[in-house]
Short mmCIF file of C-alpha atoms and ligand atoms in Angstrom, two decimals:
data_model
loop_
_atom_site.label_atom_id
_atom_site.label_comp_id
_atom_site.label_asym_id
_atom_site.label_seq_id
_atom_site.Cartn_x
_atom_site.Cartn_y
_atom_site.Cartn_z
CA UNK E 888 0.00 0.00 0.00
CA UNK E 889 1.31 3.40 -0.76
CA UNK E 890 0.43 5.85 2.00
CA UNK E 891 0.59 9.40 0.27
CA UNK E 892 -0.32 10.80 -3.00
CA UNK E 893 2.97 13.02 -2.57
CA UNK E 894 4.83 9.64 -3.21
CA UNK E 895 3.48 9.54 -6.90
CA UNK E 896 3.69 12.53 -8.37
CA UNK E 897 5.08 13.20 -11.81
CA UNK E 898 8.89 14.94 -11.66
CA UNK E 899 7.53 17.93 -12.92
CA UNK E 900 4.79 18.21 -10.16
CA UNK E 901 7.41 17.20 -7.28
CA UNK E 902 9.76 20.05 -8.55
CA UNK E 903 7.16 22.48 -8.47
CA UNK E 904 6.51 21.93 -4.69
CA UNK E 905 9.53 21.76 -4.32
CA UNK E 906 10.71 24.65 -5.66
CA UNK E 907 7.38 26.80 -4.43
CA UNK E 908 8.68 25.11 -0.30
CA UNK E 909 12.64 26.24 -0.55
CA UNK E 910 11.21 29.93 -1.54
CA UNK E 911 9.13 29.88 1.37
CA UNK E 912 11.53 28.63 3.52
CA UNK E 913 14.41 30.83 2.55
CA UNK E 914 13.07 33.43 3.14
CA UNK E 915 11.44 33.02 6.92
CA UNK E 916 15.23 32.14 7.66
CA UNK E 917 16.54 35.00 5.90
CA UNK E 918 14.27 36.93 7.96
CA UNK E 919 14.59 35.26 10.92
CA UNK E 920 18.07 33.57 11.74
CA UNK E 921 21.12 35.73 11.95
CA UNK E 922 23.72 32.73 11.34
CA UNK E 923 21.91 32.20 7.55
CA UNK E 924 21.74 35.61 6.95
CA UNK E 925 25.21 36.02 7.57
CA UNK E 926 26.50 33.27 5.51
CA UNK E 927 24.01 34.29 2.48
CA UNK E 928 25.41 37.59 2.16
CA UNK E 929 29.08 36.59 2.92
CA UNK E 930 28.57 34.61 -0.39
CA UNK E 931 26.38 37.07 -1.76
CA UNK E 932 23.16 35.38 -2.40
CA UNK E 933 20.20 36.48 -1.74
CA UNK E 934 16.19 34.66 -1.49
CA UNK E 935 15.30 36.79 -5.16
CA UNK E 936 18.66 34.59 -6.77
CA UNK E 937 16.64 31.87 -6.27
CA UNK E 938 14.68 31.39 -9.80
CA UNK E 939 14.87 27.86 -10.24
CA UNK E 940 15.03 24.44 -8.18
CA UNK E 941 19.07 24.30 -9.97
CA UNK E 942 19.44 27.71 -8.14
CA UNK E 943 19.66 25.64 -5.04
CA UNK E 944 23.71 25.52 -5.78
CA UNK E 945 24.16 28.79 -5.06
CA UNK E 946 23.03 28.88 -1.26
CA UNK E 947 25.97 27.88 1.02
CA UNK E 948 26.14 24.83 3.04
CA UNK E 949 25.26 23.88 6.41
CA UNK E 950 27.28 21.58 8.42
CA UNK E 951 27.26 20.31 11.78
CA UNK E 952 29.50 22.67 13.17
CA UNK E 953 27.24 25.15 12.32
CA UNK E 954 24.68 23.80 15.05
CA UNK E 955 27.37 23.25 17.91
CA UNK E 956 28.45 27.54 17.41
CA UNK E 957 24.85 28.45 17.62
CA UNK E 958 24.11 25.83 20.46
CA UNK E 959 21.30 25.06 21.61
CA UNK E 960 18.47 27.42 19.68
CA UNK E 961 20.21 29.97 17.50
CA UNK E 962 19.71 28.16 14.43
CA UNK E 963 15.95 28.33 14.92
CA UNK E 964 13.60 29.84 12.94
CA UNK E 965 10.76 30.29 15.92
CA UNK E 966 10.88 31.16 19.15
CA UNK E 967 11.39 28.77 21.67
CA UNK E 968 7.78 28.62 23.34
CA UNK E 969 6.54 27.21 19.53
CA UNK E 970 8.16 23.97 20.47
CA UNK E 971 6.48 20.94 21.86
CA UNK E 972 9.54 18.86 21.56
CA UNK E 973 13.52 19.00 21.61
CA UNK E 974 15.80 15.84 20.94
CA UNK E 975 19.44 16.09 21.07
CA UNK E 976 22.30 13.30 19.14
CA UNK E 977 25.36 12.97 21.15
CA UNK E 978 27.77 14.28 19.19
CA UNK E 979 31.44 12.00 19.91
CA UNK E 980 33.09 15.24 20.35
CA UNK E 981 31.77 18.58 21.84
CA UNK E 982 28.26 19.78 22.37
CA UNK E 983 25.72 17.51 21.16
CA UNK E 984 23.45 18.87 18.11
CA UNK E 985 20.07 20.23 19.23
CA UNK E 986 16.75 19.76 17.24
CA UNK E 987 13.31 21.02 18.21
CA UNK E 988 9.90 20.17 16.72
CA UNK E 989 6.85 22.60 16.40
CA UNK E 990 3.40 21.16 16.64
CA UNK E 991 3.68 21.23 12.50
CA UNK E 992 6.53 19.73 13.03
CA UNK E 993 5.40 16.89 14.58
CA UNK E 994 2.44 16.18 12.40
CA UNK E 995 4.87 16.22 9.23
CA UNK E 996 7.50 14.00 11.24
CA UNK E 997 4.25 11.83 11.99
CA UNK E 998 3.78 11.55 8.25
CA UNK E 999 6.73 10.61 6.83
CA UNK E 1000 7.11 7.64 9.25
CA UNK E 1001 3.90 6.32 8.30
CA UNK E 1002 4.60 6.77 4.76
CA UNK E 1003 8.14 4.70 5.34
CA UNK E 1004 6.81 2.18 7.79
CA UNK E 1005 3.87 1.74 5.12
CA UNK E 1006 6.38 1.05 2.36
CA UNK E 1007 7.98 -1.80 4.56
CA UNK E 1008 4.95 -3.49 5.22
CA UNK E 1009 2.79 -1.85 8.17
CA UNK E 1010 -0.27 -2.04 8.34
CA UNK E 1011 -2.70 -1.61 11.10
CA UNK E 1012 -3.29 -5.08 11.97
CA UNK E 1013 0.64 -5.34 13.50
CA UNK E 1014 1.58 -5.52 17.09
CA UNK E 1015 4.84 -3.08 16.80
CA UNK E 1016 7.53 -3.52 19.26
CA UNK E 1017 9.66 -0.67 19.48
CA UNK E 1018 13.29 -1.84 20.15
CA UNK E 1019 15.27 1.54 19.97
CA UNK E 1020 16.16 3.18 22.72
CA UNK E 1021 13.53 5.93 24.00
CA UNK E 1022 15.38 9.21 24.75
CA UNK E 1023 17.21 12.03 23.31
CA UNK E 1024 17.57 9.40 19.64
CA UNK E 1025 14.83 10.62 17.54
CA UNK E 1026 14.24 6.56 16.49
CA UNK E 1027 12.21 5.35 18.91
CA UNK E 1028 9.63 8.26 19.50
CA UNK E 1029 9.91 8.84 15.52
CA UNK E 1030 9.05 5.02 14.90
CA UNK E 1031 6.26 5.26 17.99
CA UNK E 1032 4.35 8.03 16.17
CA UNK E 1033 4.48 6.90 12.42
CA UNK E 1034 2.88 3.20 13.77
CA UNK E 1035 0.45 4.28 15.97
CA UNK E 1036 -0.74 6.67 12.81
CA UNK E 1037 -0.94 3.58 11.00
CA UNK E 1038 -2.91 2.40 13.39
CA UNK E 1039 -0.35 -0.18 14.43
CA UNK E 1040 -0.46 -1.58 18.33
CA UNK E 1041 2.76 -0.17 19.41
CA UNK E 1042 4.83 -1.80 22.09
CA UNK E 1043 7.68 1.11 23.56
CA UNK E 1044 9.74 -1.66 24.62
CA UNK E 1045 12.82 0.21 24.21
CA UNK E 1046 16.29 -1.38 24.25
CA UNK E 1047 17.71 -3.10 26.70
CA UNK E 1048 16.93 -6.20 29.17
CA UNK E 1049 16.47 -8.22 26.05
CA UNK E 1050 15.26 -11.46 27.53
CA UNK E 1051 12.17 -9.16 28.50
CA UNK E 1052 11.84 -8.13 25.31
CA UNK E 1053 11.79 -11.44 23.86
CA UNK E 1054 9.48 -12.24 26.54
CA UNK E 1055 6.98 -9.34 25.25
CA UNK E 1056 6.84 -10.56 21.76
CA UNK E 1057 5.99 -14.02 22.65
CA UNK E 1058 3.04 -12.64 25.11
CA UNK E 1059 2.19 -9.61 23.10
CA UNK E 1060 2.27 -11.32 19.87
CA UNK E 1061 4.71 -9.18 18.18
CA UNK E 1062 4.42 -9.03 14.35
CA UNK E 1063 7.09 -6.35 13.27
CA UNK E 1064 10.19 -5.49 15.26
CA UNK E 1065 11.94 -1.52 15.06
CA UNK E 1066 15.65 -2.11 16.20
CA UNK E 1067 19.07 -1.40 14.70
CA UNK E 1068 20.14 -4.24 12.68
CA UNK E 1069 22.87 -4.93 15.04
CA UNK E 1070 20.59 -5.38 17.94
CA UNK E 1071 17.72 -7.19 15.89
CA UNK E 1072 20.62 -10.20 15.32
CA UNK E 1073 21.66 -9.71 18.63
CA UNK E 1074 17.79 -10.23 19.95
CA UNK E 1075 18.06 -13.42 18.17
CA UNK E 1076 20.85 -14.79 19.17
CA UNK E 1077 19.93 -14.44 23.11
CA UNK E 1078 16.22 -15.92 21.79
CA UNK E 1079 18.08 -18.94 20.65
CA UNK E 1080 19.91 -19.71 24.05
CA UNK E 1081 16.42 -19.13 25.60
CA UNK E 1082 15.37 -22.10 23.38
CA UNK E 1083 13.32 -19.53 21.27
CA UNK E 1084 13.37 -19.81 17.58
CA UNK E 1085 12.89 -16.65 16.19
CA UNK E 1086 11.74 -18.70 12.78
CA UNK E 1087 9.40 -21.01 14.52
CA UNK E 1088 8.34 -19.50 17.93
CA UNK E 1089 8.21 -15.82 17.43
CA UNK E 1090 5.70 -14.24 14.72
CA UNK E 1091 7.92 -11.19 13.98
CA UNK E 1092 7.42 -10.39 9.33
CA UNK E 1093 7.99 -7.52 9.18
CA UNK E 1094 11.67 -5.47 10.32
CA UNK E 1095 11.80 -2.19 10.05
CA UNK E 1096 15.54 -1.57 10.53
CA UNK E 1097 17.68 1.49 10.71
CA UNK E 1098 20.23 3.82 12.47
CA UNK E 1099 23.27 2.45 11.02
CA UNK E 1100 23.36 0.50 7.89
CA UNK E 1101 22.68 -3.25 7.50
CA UNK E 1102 24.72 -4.80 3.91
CA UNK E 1103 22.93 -7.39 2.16
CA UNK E 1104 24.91 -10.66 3.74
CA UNK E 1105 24.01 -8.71 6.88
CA UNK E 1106 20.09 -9.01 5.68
CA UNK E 1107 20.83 -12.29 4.64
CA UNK E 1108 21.93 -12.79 8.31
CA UNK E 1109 18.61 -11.25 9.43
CA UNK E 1110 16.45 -13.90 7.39
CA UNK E 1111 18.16 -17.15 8.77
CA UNK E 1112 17.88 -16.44 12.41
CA UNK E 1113 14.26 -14.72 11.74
CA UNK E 1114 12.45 -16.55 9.32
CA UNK E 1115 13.10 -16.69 5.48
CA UNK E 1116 9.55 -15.27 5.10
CA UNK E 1117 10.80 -11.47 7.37
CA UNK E 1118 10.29 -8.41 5.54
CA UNK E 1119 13.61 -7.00 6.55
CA UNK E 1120 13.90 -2.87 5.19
CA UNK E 1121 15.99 -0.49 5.83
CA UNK E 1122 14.90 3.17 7.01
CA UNK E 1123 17.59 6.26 7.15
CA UNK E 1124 17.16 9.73 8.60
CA UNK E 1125 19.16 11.63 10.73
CA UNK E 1126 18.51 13.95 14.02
CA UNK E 1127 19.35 17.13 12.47
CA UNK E 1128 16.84 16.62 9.06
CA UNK E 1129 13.73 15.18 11.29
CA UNK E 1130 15.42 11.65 12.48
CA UNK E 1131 13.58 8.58 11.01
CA UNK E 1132 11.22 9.58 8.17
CA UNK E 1133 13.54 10.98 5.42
CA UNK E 1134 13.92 7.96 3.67
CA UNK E 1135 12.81 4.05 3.72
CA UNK E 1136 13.37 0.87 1.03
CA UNK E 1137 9.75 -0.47 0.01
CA UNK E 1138 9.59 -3.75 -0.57
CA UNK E 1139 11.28 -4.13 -3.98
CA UNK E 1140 14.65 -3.38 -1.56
CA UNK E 1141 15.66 -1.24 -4.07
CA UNK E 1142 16.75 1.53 -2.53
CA UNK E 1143 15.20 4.17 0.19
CA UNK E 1144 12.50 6.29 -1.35
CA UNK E 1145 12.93 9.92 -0.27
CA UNK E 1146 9.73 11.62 1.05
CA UNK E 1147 11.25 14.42 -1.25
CA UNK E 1148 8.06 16.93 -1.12
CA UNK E 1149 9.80 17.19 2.49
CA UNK E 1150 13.70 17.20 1.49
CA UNK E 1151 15.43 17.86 -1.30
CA UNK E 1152 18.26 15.93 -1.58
CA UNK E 1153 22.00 16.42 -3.74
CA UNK E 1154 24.78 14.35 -3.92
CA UNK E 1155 28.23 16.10 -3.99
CA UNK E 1156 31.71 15.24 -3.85
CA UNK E 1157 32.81 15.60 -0.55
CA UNK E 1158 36.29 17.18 -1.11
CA UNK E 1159 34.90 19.81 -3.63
CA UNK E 1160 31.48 20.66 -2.60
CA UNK E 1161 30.70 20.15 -6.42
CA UNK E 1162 27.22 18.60 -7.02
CA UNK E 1163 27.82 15.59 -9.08
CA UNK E 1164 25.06 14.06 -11.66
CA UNK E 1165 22.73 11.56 -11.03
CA UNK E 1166 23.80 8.13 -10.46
CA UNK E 1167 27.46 9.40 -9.06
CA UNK E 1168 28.40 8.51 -5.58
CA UNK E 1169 29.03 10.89 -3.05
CA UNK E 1170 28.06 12.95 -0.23
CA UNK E 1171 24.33 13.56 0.48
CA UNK E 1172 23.51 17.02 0.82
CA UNK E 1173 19.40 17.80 1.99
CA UNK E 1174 17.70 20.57 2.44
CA UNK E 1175 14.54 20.73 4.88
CA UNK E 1176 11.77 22.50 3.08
CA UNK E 1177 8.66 21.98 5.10
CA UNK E 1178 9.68 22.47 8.55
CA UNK E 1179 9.09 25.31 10.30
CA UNK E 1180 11.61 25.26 13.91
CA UNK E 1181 14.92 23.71 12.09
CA UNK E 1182 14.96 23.62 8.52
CA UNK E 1183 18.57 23.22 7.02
CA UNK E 1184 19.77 24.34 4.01
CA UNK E 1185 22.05 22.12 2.52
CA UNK E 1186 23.32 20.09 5.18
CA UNK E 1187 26.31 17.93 4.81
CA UNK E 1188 24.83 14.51 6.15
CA UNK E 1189 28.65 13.02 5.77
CA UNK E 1190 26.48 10.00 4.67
CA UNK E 1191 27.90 8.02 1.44
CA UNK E 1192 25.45 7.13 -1.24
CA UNK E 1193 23.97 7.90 -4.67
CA UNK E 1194 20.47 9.14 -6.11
CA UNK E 1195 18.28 7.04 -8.82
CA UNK E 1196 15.61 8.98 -10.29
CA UNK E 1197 13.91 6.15 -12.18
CA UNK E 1198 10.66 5.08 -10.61
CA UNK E 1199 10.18 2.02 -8.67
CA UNK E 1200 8.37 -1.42 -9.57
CA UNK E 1201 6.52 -0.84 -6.63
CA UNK E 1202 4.38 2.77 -8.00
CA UNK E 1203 6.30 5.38 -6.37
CA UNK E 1204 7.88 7.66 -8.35
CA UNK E 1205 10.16 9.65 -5.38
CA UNK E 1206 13.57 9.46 -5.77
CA UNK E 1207 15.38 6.41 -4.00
CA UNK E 1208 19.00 6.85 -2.63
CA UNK E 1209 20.85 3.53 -2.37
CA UNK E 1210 22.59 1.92 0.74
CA UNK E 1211 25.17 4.30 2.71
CA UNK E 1212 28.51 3.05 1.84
CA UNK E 1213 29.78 4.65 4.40
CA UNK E 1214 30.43 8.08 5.94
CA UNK E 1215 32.81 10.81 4.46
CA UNK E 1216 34.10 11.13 7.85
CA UNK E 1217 34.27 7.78 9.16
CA UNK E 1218 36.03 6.52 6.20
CA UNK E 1219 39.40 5.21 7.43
CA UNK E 1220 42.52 5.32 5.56
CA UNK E 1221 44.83 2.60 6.09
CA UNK E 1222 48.62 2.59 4.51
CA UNK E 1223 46.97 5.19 2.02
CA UNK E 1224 43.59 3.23 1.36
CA UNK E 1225 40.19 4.62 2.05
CA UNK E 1226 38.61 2.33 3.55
CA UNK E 1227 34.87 1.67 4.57
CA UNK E 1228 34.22 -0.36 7.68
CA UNK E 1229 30.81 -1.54 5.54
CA UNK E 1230 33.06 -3.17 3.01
CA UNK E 1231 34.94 -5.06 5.62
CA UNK E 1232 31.66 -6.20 7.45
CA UNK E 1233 30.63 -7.24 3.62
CA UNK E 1234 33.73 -9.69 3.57
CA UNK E 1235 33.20 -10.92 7.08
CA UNK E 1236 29.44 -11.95 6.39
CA UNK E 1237 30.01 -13.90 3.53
CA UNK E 1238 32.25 -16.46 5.77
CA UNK E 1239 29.98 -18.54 6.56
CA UNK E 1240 32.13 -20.21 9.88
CA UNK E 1241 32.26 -16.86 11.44
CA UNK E 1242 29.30 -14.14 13.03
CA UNK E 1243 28.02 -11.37 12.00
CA UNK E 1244 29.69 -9.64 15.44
CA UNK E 1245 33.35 -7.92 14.72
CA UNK E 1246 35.40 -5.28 16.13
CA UNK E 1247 37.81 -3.16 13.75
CA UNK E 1248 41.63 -2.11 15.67
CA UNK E 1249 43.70 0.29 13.71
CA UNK E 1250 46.70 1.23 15.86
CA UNK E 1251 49.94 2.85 14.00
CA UNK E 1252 53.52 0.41 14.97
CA UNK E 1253 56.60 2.19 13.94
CA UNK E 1254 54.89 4.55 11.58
CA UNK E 1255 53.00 2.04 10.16
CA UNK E 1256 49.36 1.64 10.11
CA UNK E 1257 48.03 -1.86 10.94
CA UNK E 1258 44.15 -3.36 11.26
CA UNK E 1259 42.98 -6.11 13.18
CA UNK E 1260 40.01 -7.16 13.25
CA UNK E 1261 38.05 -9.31 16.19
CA UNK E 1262 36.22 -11.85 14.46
CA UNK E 1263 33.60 -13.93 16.42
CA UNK E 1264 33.44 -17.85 15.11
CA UNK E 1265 29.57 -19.26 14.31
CA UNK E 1266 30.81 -22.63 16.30
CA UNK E 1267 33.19 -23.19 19.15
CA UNK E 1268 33.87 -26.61 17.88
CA UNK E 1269 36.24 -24.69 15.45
CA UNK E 1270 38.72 -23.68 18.52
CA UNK E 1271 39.57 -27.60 19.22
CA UNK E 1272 41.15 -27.62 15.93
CA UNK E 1273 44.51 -25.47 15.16
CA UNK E 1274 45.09 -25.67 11.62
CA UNK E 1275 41.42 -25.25 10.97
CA UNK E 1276 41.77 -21.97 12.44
CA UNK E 1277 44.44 -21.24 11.01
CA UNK E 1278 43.16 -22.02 7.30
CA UNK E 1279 40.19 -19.94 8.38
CA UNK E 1280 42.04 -16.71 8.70
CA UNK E 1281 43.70 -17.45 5.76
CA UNK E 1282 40.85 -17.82 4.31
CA UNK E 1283 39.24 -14.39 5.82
CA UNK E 1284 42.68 -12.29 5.55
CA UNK E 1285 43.07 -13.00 1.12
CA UNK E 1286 39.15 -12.56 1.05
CA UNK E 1287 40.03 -8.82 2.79
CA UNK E 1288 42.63 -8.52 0.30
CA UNK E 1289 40.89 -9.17 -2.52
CA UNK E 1290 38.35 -5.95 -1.81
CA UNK E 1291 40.02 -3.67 0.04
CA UNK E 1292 44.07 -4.10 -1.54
CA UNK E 1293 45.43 -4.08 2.21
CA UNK E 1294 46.37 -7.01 4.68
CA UNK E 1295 44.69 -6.86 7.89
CA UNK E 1296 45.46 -9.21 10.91
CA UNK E 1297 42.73 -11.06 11.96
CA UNK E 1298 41.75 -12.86 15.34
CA UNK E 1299 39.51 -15.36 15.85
CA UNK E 1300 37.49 -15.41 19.07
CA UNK E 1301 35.13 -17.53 21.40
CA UNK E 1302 31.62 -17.14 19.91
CA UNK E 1303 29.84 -14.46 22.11
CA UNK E 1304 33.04 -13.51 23.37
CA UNK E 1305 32.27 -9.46 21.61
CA UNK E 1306 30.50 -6.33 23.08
CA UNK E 1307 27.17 -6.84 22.14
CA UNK E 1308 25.28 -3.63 21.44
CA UNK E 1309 21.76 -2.27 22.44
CA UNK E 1310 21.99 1.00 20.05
CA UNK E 1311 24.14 1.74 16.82
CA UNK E 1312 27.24 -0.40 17.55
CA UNK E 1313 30.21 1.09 17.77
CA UNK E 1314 32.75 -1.30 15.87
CA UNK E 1315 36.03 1.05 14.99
CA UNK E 1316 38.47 1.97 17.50
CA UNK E 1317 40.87 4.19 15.75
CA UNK E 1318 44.30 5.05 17.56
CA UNK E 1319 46.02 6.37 15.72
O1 DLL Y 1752 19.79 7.55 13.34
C1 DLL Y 1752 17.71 8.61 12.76
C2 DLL Y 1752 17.11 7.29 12.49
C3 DLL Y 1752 16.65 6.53 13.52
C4 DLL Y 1752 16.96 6.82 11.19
C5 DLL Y 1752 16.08 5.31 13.26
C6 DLL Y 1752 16.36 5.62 10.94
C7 DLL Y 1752 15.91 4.88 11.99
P1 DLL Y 1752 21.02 10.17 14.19
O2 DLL Y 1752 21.12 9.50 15.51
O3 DLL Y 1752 21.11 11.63 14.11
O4 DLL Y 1752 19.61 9.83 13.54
O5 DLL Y 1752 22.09 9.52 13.25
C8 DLL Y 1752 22.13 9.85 11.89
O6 DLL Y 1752 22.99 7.63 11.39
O7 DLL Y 1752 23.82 10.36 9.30
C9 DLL Y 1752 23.81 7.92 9.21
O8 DLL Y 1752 25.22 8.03 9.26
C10 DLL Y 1752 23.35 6.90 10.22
N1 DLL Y 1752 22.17 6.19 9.71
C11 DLL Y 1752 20.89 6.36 10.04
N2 DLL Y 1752 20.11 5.48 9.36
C12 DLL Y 1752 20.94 4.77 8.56
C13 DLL Y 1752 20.75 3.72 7.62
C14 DLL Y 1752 19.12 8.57 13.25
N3 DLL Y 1752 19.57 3.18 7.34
C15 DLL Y 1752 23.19 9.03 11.18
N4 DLL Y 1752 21.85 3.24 6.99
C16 DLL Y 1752 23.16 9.21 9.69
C17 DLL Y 1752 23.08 3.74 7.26
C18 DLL Y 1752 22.25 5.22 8.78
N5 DLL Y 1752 23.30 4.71 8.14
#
């Protein structure tokens, strides 16, 4: 079922909201935010340069930084009674990044979610349990809303205590499961040593996944402990733009549609700030056009991916962005290779005697870089037998080769032996 109209309109009827949404916008933040004001006229632009929807080039960007120097509210376009909600992501370094919501707000966050959970299968018949963590991360409250619009029975289990949880969706008759994809494999795993199979004894079909990426061998991971027969989707968004709701794969899994009468999204190359052509892989660049506390213009998501503007088998014509790769800033080089830890988790999956848990070392010894990576075996049997651990890593180390061009030492460890993650997982430790 498609949930909006706005998710089948013809190109030429998208830009024109589109276009008729950034001239609104621009101009209340001209008006109304010193920081965008400033950096319009430092480049000289101003709202009446905007003539077109290509015009969009000429506005400067926004990047996070420009949230932590105006910290908490100054990027805000109203003033701060108008807001009936604030959420905050924890930034790794310095403040965290602020977002608030207006009632409007709100309504159009509501709407996007149900248009994304819609695409991966809702419907109001499912008993929803909600797997993120509640809190300052926009997933779990952004998930909440979107199902119960549906009409979905939502279950605000949150993360955490996840023999509990497994508990609830026996009871409760869960039918579609919100979590990271991490923490959805880890939920199975602990359901198996409560001699629960996920396939047979749970009813979960539908998994709407998101928060950090999941690669296909990881989705392929998600099907054998869940059930062959598990809609597993992936949904992206990000605190700044709304959280969840920007973007979400229907079920052809062929990329995430972009609810783009909300954002309009570019794709740039990260080093030059030049906006590449359609089909070209690089930085995703969005601008908020419909919201009225924070809307961006031209933020830098960092996020890795590409745009395809044909439409979709499945009737909606919105353009679909394709799988992060990976992060401009979180892309490591090693010995002078980029490298993405999602193409390294790619190579791990596909070994069938090892997990889908790992944990990425990069440490520099005598001016050298090095990476080791924590692998976790399927089956302990494995550690009885030397050389079959040995021809493993072998095996695992000329795979790595093969994709990424650099050696990496690898370590094979006790099954369940890893840090097991309730949120986004945190698999990179960079010393360097
Ligand atoms: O993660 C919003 C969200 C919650 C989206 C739940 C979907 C579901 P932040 O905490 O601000 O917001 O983190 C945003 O997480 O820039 C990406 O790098 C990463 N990310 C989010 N979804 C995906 C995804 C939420 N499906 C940052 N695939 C983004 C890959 C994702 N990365």
């Amino acid at each position: 079922m498609i949930w909006a109209k706005e998710e089948t309109l013809t190109r030429q009827e998208i830009e024109e909201i589109q276009f008729t949404r950034l001239k609104d916008t621009l101009k209340r933040i001209y008006d109304k935010v010193a920081a965008y004001r400033e950096k319009m006229d430092a480049v000289g632009v101003g709202c009446e340069d905007i003539k077109s929807l290509d015009d969009i080039t000429k506005l400067p960007f926004t990047v996070k930084q420009d949230l932590r120097d105006n910290y908490p509210y100054g990027l805000f376009t109203v003033p701060k009674k108008e807001l009936v909600r604030i959420h905050a992501s924890s930034g790794t370094t310095g403040k965290p990044t602020v977002v608030g919501y207006t009632k409007n707000d709100m309504d159009m966050w509501t709407e996007c979610v149900s248009r994304i959970a819609c695409m991966g299968g809702a419907t109001a018949d499912d008993v929803a349990q909600i797997s993120f963590g509640y809190g300052m991360f926009t997933g779990a409250l952004g998930l909440h809303y979107g199902l119960e619009n549906i009409g979905a029975s939502v279950v605000p289990a949150s993360c955490g205590n996840t023999q509990k949880q497994i508990m609830y969706m026996q009871d409760f008759g869960a039918t579609l499961l919100v979590a990271t994809p991490s923490y959805a494999l880890h939920i199975a795993e602990v359901a198996r040593d409560m001699g629960v199979d996920p396939s047979k004894d749970l009813n979960v079909k539908i998994g709407l996944f998101g928060g950090e990426g999941m690669t296909e061998p990881m989705r392929e991971e998600m099907y054998r402990l869940w059930g062959s027969d598990m809609k597993a989707t992936q949904n992206y968004g990000m605190s700044e733009l709304i959280g969840p709701g920007v973007s979400g794969e229907c079920l052809e899994l062929c990329g995430m549609h972009i609810n783009e009468d909300h954002f309009i999204p570019e794709i740039i190359d990260p080093d030059t700030g030049e906006v590449l052509p359609p089909g070209e892989k690089g930085e995703l660049v969005v601008t908020c056009i419909t919201k009225e506390a924070l809307p961006l213009i031209r933020y830098r998501t960092g996020d890795i991916t590409r745009l395809f503007y044909e439409p979709c088998k499945c009737g909606r014509t919105t353009v679909r962005m394709e799988n992060i790769s990976g992060r401009s800033d979180d892309m490591l080089v090693i010995r002078g290779v980029n490298v993405f830890p999602s193409q390294i988790e790619e190579v791990l999956l596909n070994v069938k005697e090892i997990g889908a848990h790992y944990e990425i070392l990069v440490e520099r010894k005598n001016y050298l870089d090095t990476m080791e990576i924590k692998v976790e075996l399927a089956d302990e049997t494995l550690l009885d037998s030397y050389a079959k651990l040995g021809e493993l890593e072998k095996k695992i180390k000329f795979s790595l080769k093969t994709v990424l061009g650099l050696d990496a030492m690898i370590k094979l460890v006790a099954p369940r032996s890893l840090k097991r993650f309730e949120g986004k997982a945190r698999r990179v430790t960079d010393l360097r």
